[in-house]
């Protein structure tokens, strides 16, 4: 900006910054509907560039009312323009404004008042963007249908996914902003949007949608029901967003009763949604997300009977499903018992263990043969190692008496090497208990020797490896 064009001879760099921002903001505020989407995108890109440097952010950060007005302008832009690219640019601007305010926090004059609150303005804007595409997450009783002018607009699926991820980043960034006082309404709104978005995305496709998937793989029509399966790739991002909200708010005030109630309500809401959508819900996504939330939440919030009962039932139900369900449940169960509070861990071990060992004992009747069977067995053995290391020493012998016979029965199958290695590990780690077991049940030792000899004859190319493992095992048993 030249001094000749403005008529001002003593302009500073700060003056030039705010003058340039004013030009971009004025263009966005212009009531003309003749501006093309490309023109609006250029204005937003210019605004983004102007506030992206640390120097410019430092100049903007402490002007609370100006930051609020910038967000209000962005909100009006996304409200009057349905183009997804415009929304993406606006959300990127919003993230940069959050960076500006993040260095100073909310001013004491911020009371979540419409028009004067930076927090409130952020929530308004991100909710506007999300409700255009997912009207079902609205907390009101208004008709849950998209804006009529928007319902017939097709947009690339990749663009919508990017838009969703940016919305999640904005929500998480908003919750992480430092404030002079605790506003429980902010995480409540964040949880409401994220859980609603999760429920909309974590669904299975219907048979009709599976047939239509080939035709609509590149574009999605807004307002089409049950299109959530196309957004599976963003479900982990939503889960991480929920977890980040918990972590950020826990740092601020982990003992606030309203905050703890907010987390518990979120867990219960997800479980109730799962009950309501039991046929179309994608169980794997739900169990993974609930596990992360239970591990992340303070024990006072997650150690609730309703949550405990429903999550335990979900684990057990998935362990009765196909191999993919079993694998997801086992991995989530391992995460839960290795990461959560000790008291909560013991409760889940007691409730899920019967279903867990039922899957393991099934290998006595049908040895693993396929690759997915071996993967499931690997997870089971990993969990068993952790359970053995966690239980009291006087209970080791009881666990070993349950585990070793199953491992011996599987020897000779595709999992022979895996099971032999596990028996060797148990003998090395718990030598007294294993020897006492074989002394009391000599037939088991005989079965072990027979299975090893039989397998060695079948797998001569790998005989050197098996002989080595067998030698180690015999040496340990004879000590």
Coordinates of C-alpha atoms in Angstrom, one line a residue:
X1 CA 0.0 0.0 0.0
X2 CA 1.7 3.2 -1.1
X3 CA 1.4 6.5 0.7
X4 CA 0.6 8.2 -2.6
X5 CA -2.5 6.1 -3.1
X6 CA -3.8 6.7 0.4
X7 CA -2.8 10.3 0.9
X8 CA -1.2 9.4 4.2
X9 CA 2.5 10.2 4.6
X10 CA 3.3 8.7 8.0
X11 CA 1.8 5.2 7.6
X12 CA 3.4 2.5 9.7
X13 CA 3.5 -1.2 8.9
X14 CA 0.7 -1.7 11.5
X15 CA -1.4 0.8 9.7
X16 CA -0.8 -0.9 6.4
X17 CA -1.7 -4.3 7.9
X18 CA -5.1 -3.1 9.2
X19 CA -5.8 -1.1 6.0
X20 CA -5.2 -4.3 3.9
X21 CA -7.3 -6.4 6.3
X22 CA -10.1 -3.7 6.1
X23 CA -10.1 -4.0 2.3
X24 CA -10.6 -7.8 2.4
X25 CA -13.2 -7.5 5.2
X26 CA -15.1 -4.7 3.3
X27 CA -15.3 -6.9 0.3
X28 CA -16.7 -9.8 2.4
X29 CA -19.2 -7.4 4.0
X30 CA -20.5 -6.0 0.7
X31 CA -24.2 -6.9 0.3
X32 CA -23.8 -7.5 -3.5
X33 CA -24.8 -10.9 -4.6
X34 CA -23.0 -10.5 -7.9
X35 CA -19.7 -11.4 -6.4
X36 CA -18.7 -14.9 -7.6
X37 CA -17.5 -17.7 -5.3
X38 CA -14.0 -17.2 -6.7
X39 CA -14.0 -13.6 -5.7
X40 CA -15.1 -14.5 -2.1
X41 CA -12.4 -17.2 -2.0
X42 CA -9.7 -14.7 -3.1
X43 CA -10.8 -12.3 -0.3
X44 CA -10.6 -15.1 2.3
X45 CA -7.2 -16.2 1.0
X46 CA -6.0 -12.6 1.3
X47 CA -7.3 -12.4 4.8
X48 CA -5.6 -15.7 5.7
X49 CA -2.2 -14.5 4.3
X50 CA -2.5 -11.2 6.2
X51 CA -3.0 -12.9 9.6
X52 CA -0.8 -15.9 9.2
X53 CA 2.5 -14.3 10.3
X54 CA 3.5 -14.1 14.0
X55 CA 4.0 -10.4 13.7
X56 CA 0.5 -9.7 12.4
X57 CA -1.1 -12.1 14.9
X58 CA 0.6 -10.3 17.7
X59 CA -0.9 -7.0 16.4
X60 CA -4.4 -8.5 16.3
X61 CA -4.3 -10.7 19.4
X62 CA -5.1 -8.1 22.0
X63 CA -7.9 -6.4 20.2
X64 CA -10.8 -8.5 21.5
X65 CA -13.7 -6.7 19.8
X66 CA -11.9 -6.7 16.5
X67 CA -11.4 -10.5 16.6
X68 CA -15.0 -11.0 17.5
X69 CA -16.1 -8.8 14.5
X70 CA -13.8 -10.8 12.2
X71 CA -15.4 -14.0 13.2
X72 CA -18.9 -12.5 12.8
X73 CA -18.0 -11.5 9.2
X74 CA -16.8 -15.0 8.5
X75 CA -20.0 -16.4 10.0
X76 CA -22.1 -14.2 7.7
X77 CA -20.1 -15.3 4.8
X78 CA -20.7 -19.0 5.4
X79 CA -24.3 -18.3 6.2
X80 CA -25.0 -16.6 2.9
X81 CA -22.7 -18.8 0.7
X82 CA -23.1 -22.6 0.4
X83 CA -19.9 -23.3 -1.5
X84 CA -17.7 -25.8 0.4
X85 CA -14.5 -24.2 -0.8
X86 CA -15.6 -20.9 0.7
X87 CA -16.4 -22.6 4.0
X88 CA -12.9 -24.3 4.0
X89 CA -11.2 -21.0 3.5
X90 CA -13.3 -19.4 6.2
X91 CA -12.5 -22.2 8.7
X92 CA -8.8 -21.8 8.0
X93 CA -9.2 -18.1 8.8
X94 CA -11.0 -19.0 12.0
X95 CA -8.2 -21.3 13.1
X96 CA -5.6 -18.5 12.6
X97 CA -7.8 -16.2 14.7
X98 CA -7.9 -18.8 17.4
X99 CA -4.1 -18.8 17.3
X100 CA -4.1 -15.1 17.8
X101 CA -6.4 -15.2 20.8
X102 CA -4.7 -18.3 22.2
X103 CA -1.7 -16.2 23.2
X104 CA -3.9 -13.8 25.4
X105 CA -7.0 -15.8 26.3
X106 CA -10.5 -14.5 26.6
X107 CA -10.8 -11.0 28.1
X108 CA -12.7 -10.5 31.4
X109 CA -15.5 -8.9 29.4
X110 CA -16.3 -12.2 27.6
X111 CA -19.4 -13.7 29.1
X112 CA -20.5 -15.9 26.2
X113 CA -22.8 -13.0 25.1
X114 CA -23.9 -13.1 21.4
X115 CA -22.1 -10.4 19.4
X116 CA -19.5 -9.7 22.1
X117 CA -18.0 -13.1 22.8
X118 CA -15.2 -14.7 20.7
X119 CA -16.1 -18.1 22.1
X120 CA -19.7 -17.7 21.2
X121 CA -18.9 -16.4 17.7
X122 CA -16.7 -19.5 17.0
X123 CA -19.5 -21.9 18.1
X124 CA -22.0 -20.1 16.0
X125 CA -19.9 -20.4 12.9
X126 CA -18.8 -24.0 13.2
X127 CA -22.4 -25.1 14.0
X128 CA -23.6 -23.2 10.9
X129 CA -21.1 -25.1 8.7
X130 CA -21.9 -28.5 10.2
X131 CA -25.7 -28.2 10.2
X132 CA -25.7 -27.5 6.5
X133 CA -24.4 -31.0 5.8
X134 CA -25.6 -32.8 8.9
X135 CA -28.9 -31.3 10.0
X136 CA -29.6 -34.4 12.1
X137 CA -27.1 -33.2 14.8
X138 CA -29.2 -30.1 15.5
X139 CA -30.3 -30.1 19.2
X140 CA -33.5 -28.2 18.4
X141 CA -36.8 -29.6 17.2
X142 CA -36.7 -27.9 13.9
X143 CA -37.3 -30.0 10.8
X144 CA -34.0 -31.9 10.3
X145 CA -33.7 -31.2 6.6
X146 CA -30.9 -29.2 4.8
X147 CA -31.5 -25.8 3.3
X148 CA -33.5 -26.2 0.2
X149 CA -31.1 -24.3 -2.0
X150 CA -28.3 -26.5 -0.8
X151 CA -30.0 -29.9 -1.1
X152 CA -29.4 -30.3 -4.8
X153 CA -25.7 -29.2 -4.8
X154 CA -23.2 -31.9 -5.4
X155 CA -19.7 -31.6 -4.1
X156 CA -16.6 -33.8 -4.2
X157 CA -16.5 -36.2 -1.3
X158 CA -12.8 -35.3 -0.5
X159 CA -13.8 -31.7 -0.1
X160 CA -16.6 -32.5 2.4
X161 CA -14.1 -34.7 4.4
X162 CA -11.6 -31.8 4.5
X163 CA -14.4 -29.6 5.7
X164 CA -15.4 -32.0 8.5
X165 CA -11.8 -32.3 9.7
X166 CA -11.4 -28.5 9.8
X167 CA -14.6 -28.2 11.8
X168 CA -13.3 -30.7 14.3
X169 CA -10.0 -28.8 14.5
X170 CA -11.9 -25.6 15.2
X171 CA -13.9 -27.2 18.0
X172 CA -10.9 -28.6 19.7
X173 CA -9.0 -25.3 19.3
X174 CA -11.9 -23.4 20.8
X175 CA -11.9 -25.6 23.9
X176 CA -8.2 -25.3 24.3
X177 CA -8.3 -21.5 24.4
X178 CA -7.3 -20.1 27.9
X179 CA -10.1 -18.3 29.7
X180 CA -10.4 -16.2 32.8
X181 CA -13.1 -18.5 34.2
X182 CA -14.5 -21.9 33.4
X183 CA -17.5 -22.0 31.0
X184 CA -19.0 -25.5 31.0
X185 CA -21.2 -24.5 28.1
X186 CA -18.2 -24.6 25.7
X187 CA -17.3 -28.2 26.2
X188 CA -21.0 -29.1 26.3
X189 CA -21.4 -27.6 22.9
X190 CA -18.2 -29.2 21.6
X191 CA -19.4 -32.7 22.8
X192 CA -22.8 -32.1 21.4
X193 CA -21.4 -31.3 17.9
X194 CA -18.8 -34.1 17.9
X195 CA -21.1 -36.8 19.2
X196 CA -23.7 -35.8 16.7
X197 CA -21.2 -35.8 13.9
X198 CA -19.9 -39.2 15.1
X199 CA -23.4 -40.7 15.1
X200 CA -24.0 -39.4 11.6
X201 CA -20.7 -40.8 10.2
X202 CA -20.3 -44.2 12.0
X203 CA -23.1 -46.1 10.3
X204 CA -23.2 -49.1 8.0
X205 CA -24.4 -48.7 4.4
X206 CA -27.8 -50.2 3.5
X207 CA -28.1 -52.7 0.7
X208 CA -29.4 -50.0 -1.6
X209 CA -26.5 -47.7 -0.8
X210 CA -24.0 -50.5 -1.5
X211 CA -25.5 -50.7 -5.0
X212 CA -25.5 -47.0 -5.4
X213 CA -21.9 -46.6 -4.1
X214 CA -20.4 -47.2 -7.5
X215 CA -22.5 -44.4 -9.0
X216 CA -22.0 -41.8 -6.3
X217 CA -18.4 -42.6 -5.2
X218 CA -17.1 -39.2 -6.3
X219 CA -20.0 -36.9 -5.3
X220 CA -22.4 -36.8 -2.4
X221 CA -25.8 -35.2 -2.6
X222 CA -26.6 -33.2 0.6
X223 CA -29.7 -34.4 2.3
X224 CA -29.3 -38.0 1.1
X225 CA -30.1 -40.1 4.2
X226 CA -27.6 -42.5 5.8
X227 CA -24.6 -41.5 3.8
X228 CA -22.4 -41.8 6.9
X229 CA -20.4 -44.8 5.6
X230 CA -18.7 -42.6 3.1
X231 CA -17.2 -40.6 5.9
X232 CA -15.5 -43.5 7.7
X233 CA -12.1 -42.0 7.1
X234 CA -13.0 -39.0 9.4
X235 CA -14.4 -41.2 12.3
X236 CA -10.9 -41.6 13.9
X237 CA -10.5 -37.8 13.6
X238 CA -13.8 -37.3 15.5
X239 CA -12.7 -39.8 18.1
X240 CA -9.4 -37.9 18.6
X241 CA -11.4 -34.7 18.8
X242 CA -13.5 -36.0 21.6
X243 CA -10.4 -37.2 23.4
X244 CA -8.7 -33.8 22.9
X245 CA -11.6 -32.0 24.4
X246 CA -11.4 -34.1 27.5
X247 CA -7.7 -33.6 27.8
X248 CA -7.8 -29.9 27.3
X249 CA -10.6 -29.4 29.8
X250 CA -9.1 -31.7 32.4
X251 CA -6.0 -29.5 32.4
X252 CA -8.2 -26.5 33.1
X253 CA -10.4 -28.0 35.9
X254 CA -10.5 -31.7 36.3
X255 CA -12.6 -31.6 39.6
X256 CA -15.4 -29.3 38.5
X257 CA -18.6 -31.2 39.1
X258 CA -20.3 -29.8 36.0
X259 CA -17.4 -30.8 33.9
X260 CA -17.4 -34.4 35.2
X261 CA -21.2 -34.6 34.6
X262 CA -20.6 -33.3 31.1
X263 CA -18.2 -36.2 30.3
X264 CA -20.5 -38.8 31.8
X265 CA -23.4 -37.4 29.8
X266 CA -21.4 -37.7 26.6
X267 CA -20.5 -41.3 27.2
X268 CA -24.2 -42.1 28.0
X269 CA -25.3 -40.2 24.9
X270 CA -23.1 -42.3 22.7
X271 CA -24.3 -45.5 24.2
X272 CA -27.9 -44.5 23.9
X273 CA -27.4 -43.6 20.3
X274 CA -25.9 -47.0 19.8
X275 CA -29.0 -48.6 21.3
X276 CA -31.2 -46.6 19.0
X277 CA -29.2 -47.3 15.9
X278 CA -28.2 -50.9 16.8
X279 CA -28.9 -52.2 13.3
X280 CA -27.2 -49.5 11.2
X281 CA -24.5 -48.4 13.7
X282 CA -20.9 -49.4 12.9
X283 CA -20.0 -51.2 16.1
X284 CA -16.3 -51.3 15.5
X285 CA -16.2 -47.5 15.4
X286 CA -18.3 -47.2 18.6
X287 CA -16.2 -49.6 20.6
X288 CA -13.0 -48.0 19.6
X289 CA -14.2 -44.5 20.4
X290 CA -15.8 -45.4 23.7
X291 CA -12.6 -47.2 24.8
X292 CA -10.5 -44.1 24.1
X293 CA -13.0 -41.9 26.0
X294 CA -13.2 -44.2 29.0
X295 CA -9.4 -44.2 29.1
X296 CA -9.1 -40.5 28.7
X297 CA -11.8 -39.4 31.1
X298 CA -11.2 -38.9 34.8
X299 CA -12.3 -41.9 36.9
X300 CA -15.0 -39.9 38.6
X301 CA -16.7 -39.5 35.2
X302 CA -16.2 -42.8 33.5
X303 CA -16.6 -45.2 36.5
X304 CA -20.4 -45.0 36.4
X305 CA -22.5 -48.1 36.5
X306 CA -24.5 -47.3 33.4
X307 CA -21.4 -46.7 31.3
X308 CA -19.7 -49.8 32.8
X309 CA -22.6 -52.1 32.1
X310 CA -23.2 -51.0 28.5
X311 CA -19.5 -50.9 27.5
X312 CA -18.9 -54.4 28.9
X313 CA -22.0 -55.7 27.1
X314 CA -20.7 -54.1 23.9
X315 CA -17.3 -55.9 24.3
X316 CA -19.0 -59.2 24.9
X317 CA -21.3 -58.8 22.0
X318 CA -18.5 -58.0 19.5
X319 CA -16.5 -61.0 20.8
X320 CA -19.4 -63.2 19.5
X321 CA -19.2 -61.6 16.0
X322 CA -17.0 -62.2 13.0
X323 CA -13.2 -62.1 13.0
X324 CA -13.1 -58.4 12.3
X325 CA -15.4 -57.7 15.3
X326 CA -13.4 -60.0 17.5
X327 CA -10.1 -58.3 16.5
X328 CA -11.5 -54.8 17.1
X329 CA -12.9 -55.8 20.5
X330 CA -9.7 -57.5 21.6
X331 CA -7.6 -54.5 20.6
X332 CA -9.9 -52.1 22.4
X333 CA -10.1 -54.4 25.4
X334 CA -6.3 -54.5 25.6
X335 CA -6.1 -50.7 25.3
X336 CA -8.7 -50.4 28.1
X337 CA -7.0 -52.7 30.6
X338 CA -3.5 -51.3 29.9
X339 CA -4.4 -47.6 30.0
X340 CA -7.3 -46.8 32.2
X341 CA -7.5 -46.3 36.0
X342 CA -6.7 -49.5 38.0
X343 CA -10.1 -49.7 39.7
X344 CA -11.9 -49.4 36.4
X345 CA -9.5 -51.9 34.8
X346 CA -10.3 -54.6 37.3
X347 CA -14.1 -54.1 36.8
X348 CA -13.8 -54.6 33.0
X349 CA -11.5 -57.6 33.4
X350 CA -14.0 -59.3 35.6
X351 CA -16.9 -58.6 33.3
X352 CA -15.3 -59.2 29.9
X353 CA -13.0 -62.2 30.8
X354 CA -15.7 -64.9 30.4
X355 CA -16.4 -63.8 26.8
X356 CA -12.7 -63.4 26.2
X357 CA -11.7 -66.9 27.3
X358 CA -14.7 -68.4 25.4
X359 CA -13.1 -67.1 22.2
X360 CA -9.7 -68.6 23.3
X361 CA -11.2 -72.0 24.3
X362 CA -12.9 -72.3 20.9
X363 CA -9.5 -73.0 19.4
X364 CA -9.5 -76.4 21.2
X365 CA -12.4 -77.4 18.9
X366 CA -11.2 -75.7 15.8
X367 CA -7.5 -74.8 15.4
X368 CA -6.7 -71.5 13.7
X369 CA -6.1 -71.9 10.0
X370 CA -6.6 -68.5 8.2
X371 CA -4.6 -65.4 8.5
X372 CA -7.3 -63.5 10.5
X373 CA -7.5 -66.4 12.9
X374 CA -3.8 -66.1 13.6
X375 CA -4.1 -62.4 14.1
X376 CA -6.9 -62.9 16.6
X377 CA -4.9 -65.5 18.5
X378 CA -1.9 -63.2 18.6
X379 CA -4.0 -60.5 20.3
X380 CA -5.4 -63.0 22.7
X381 CA -2.0 -64.2 23.7
X382 CA -0.8 -60.6 24.2
X383 CA -3.8 -59.9 26.5
X384 CA -3.1 -63.1 28.4
X385 CA 0.5 -62.1 29.1
X386 CA -0.7 -58.8 30.5
X387 CA -3.4 -60.5 32.7
X388 CA -0.8 -62.9 34.0
X389 CA 1.6 -60.1 34.9
X390 CA -1.2 -58.2 36.6
X391 CA -2.8 -60.9 38.8
X392 CA -1.6 -62.0 42.2
X393 CA 1.3 -64.5 42.4
X394 CA -0.9 -67.2 44.0
X395 CA -3.3 -67.1 41.0
X396 CA -0.7 -67.7 38.4
X397 CA -1.0 -71.4 38.5
X398 CA -4.8 -71.2 37.9
X399 CA -4.3 -69.0 34.8
X400 CA -1.6 -71.3 33.5
X401 CA -3.8 -74.4 33.9
X402 CA -6.4 -72.6 31.7
X403 CA -4.0 -71.4 29.0
X404 CA -1.4 -74.2 28.5
X405 CA -3.8 -77.0 27.6
X406 CA -5.4 -74.9 24.8
X407 CA -2.0 -74.0 23.5
X408 CA -0.9 -77.6 23.4
X409 CA -4.1 -78.6 21.6
X410 CA -3.4 -76.1 18.9
X411 CA 0.2 -77.4 18.3
X412 CA 0.5 -78.9 14.8
X413 CA -1.8 -76.4 13.2
X414 CA -0.9 -73.2 11.4
X415 CA -0.3 -71.5 14.8
X416 CA 2.2 -74.2 15.9
X417 CA 5.2 -71.9 16.1
X418 CA 3.2 -69.1 17.7
X419 CA 1.8 -71.4 20.4
X420 CA 5.2 -73.2 21.0
X421 CA 6.8 -69.8 21.5
X422 CA 4.1 -68.9 24.0
X423 CA 4.5 -72.1 26.0
X424 CA 8.3 -71.5 26.1
X425 CA 7.7 -67.9 27.3
X426 CA 5.3 -69.1 30.1
X427 CA 7.9 -71.8 31.1
X428 CA 10.6 -69.1 31.3
X429 CA 8.5 -66.6 33.2
X430 CA 6.7 -68.9 35.5
X431 CA 8.9 -72.1 35.7
X432 CA 7.7 -73.4 39.1
X433 CA 4.0 -73.1 38.2
X434 CA 4.5 -74.7 34.7
X435 CA 6.5 -77.6 36.2
X436 CA 3.9 -78.2 38.9
X437 CA 1.2 -78.2 36.3
X438 CA 3.0 -80.9 34.2
X439 CA 3.8 -82.9 37.4
X440 CA 0.1 -83.0 38.3
X441 CA -1.0 -83.6 34.7
X442 CA 1.6 -85.9 33.1
X443 CA -0.7 -86.5 30.1
X444 CA -0.3 -82.9 29.2
X445 CA 3.4 -83.3 29.0
X446 CA 3.0 -86.3 26.8
X447 CA 0.6 -84.5 24.5
X448 CA 3.2 -81.7 24.2
X449 CA 6.0 -84.1 23.2
X450 CA 3.7 -85.9 20.7
X451 CA 2.6 -82.7 19.1
X452 CA 6.1 -81.3 18.8
X453 CA 7.4 -84.6 17.2
X454 CA 4.5 -84.7 14.8
X455 CA 4.9 -81.1 13.7
X456 CA 8.7 -81.5 13.3
X457 CA 8.1 -84.3 10.8
X458 CA 5.6 -82.2 8.8
X459 CA 7.8 -79.1 8.6
X460 CA 11.3 -80.3 7.8
X461 CA 12.3 -77.0 6.1
X462 CA 11.7 -75.2 9.4
X463 CA 12.9 -78.1 11.5
X464 CA 16.0 -76.2 12.8
X465 CA 13.9 -73.4 14.2
X466 CA 11.4 -75.8 15.9
X467 CA 14.3 -78.0 17.2
X468 CA 15.8 -74.9 18.8
X469 CA 12.5 -73.9 20.5
X470 CA 11.9 -77.5 21.6
X471 CA 15.4 -77.7 23.1
X472 CA 14.8 -74.5 25.1
X473 CA 11.5 -75.8 26.3
X474 CA 12.8 -79.2 27.4
X475 CA 15.7 -77.7 29.1
X476 CA 13.4 -75.4 31.1
X477 CA 11.1 -78.3 32.1
X478 CA 14.0 -80.5 33.2
X479 CA 15.5 -77.9 35.6

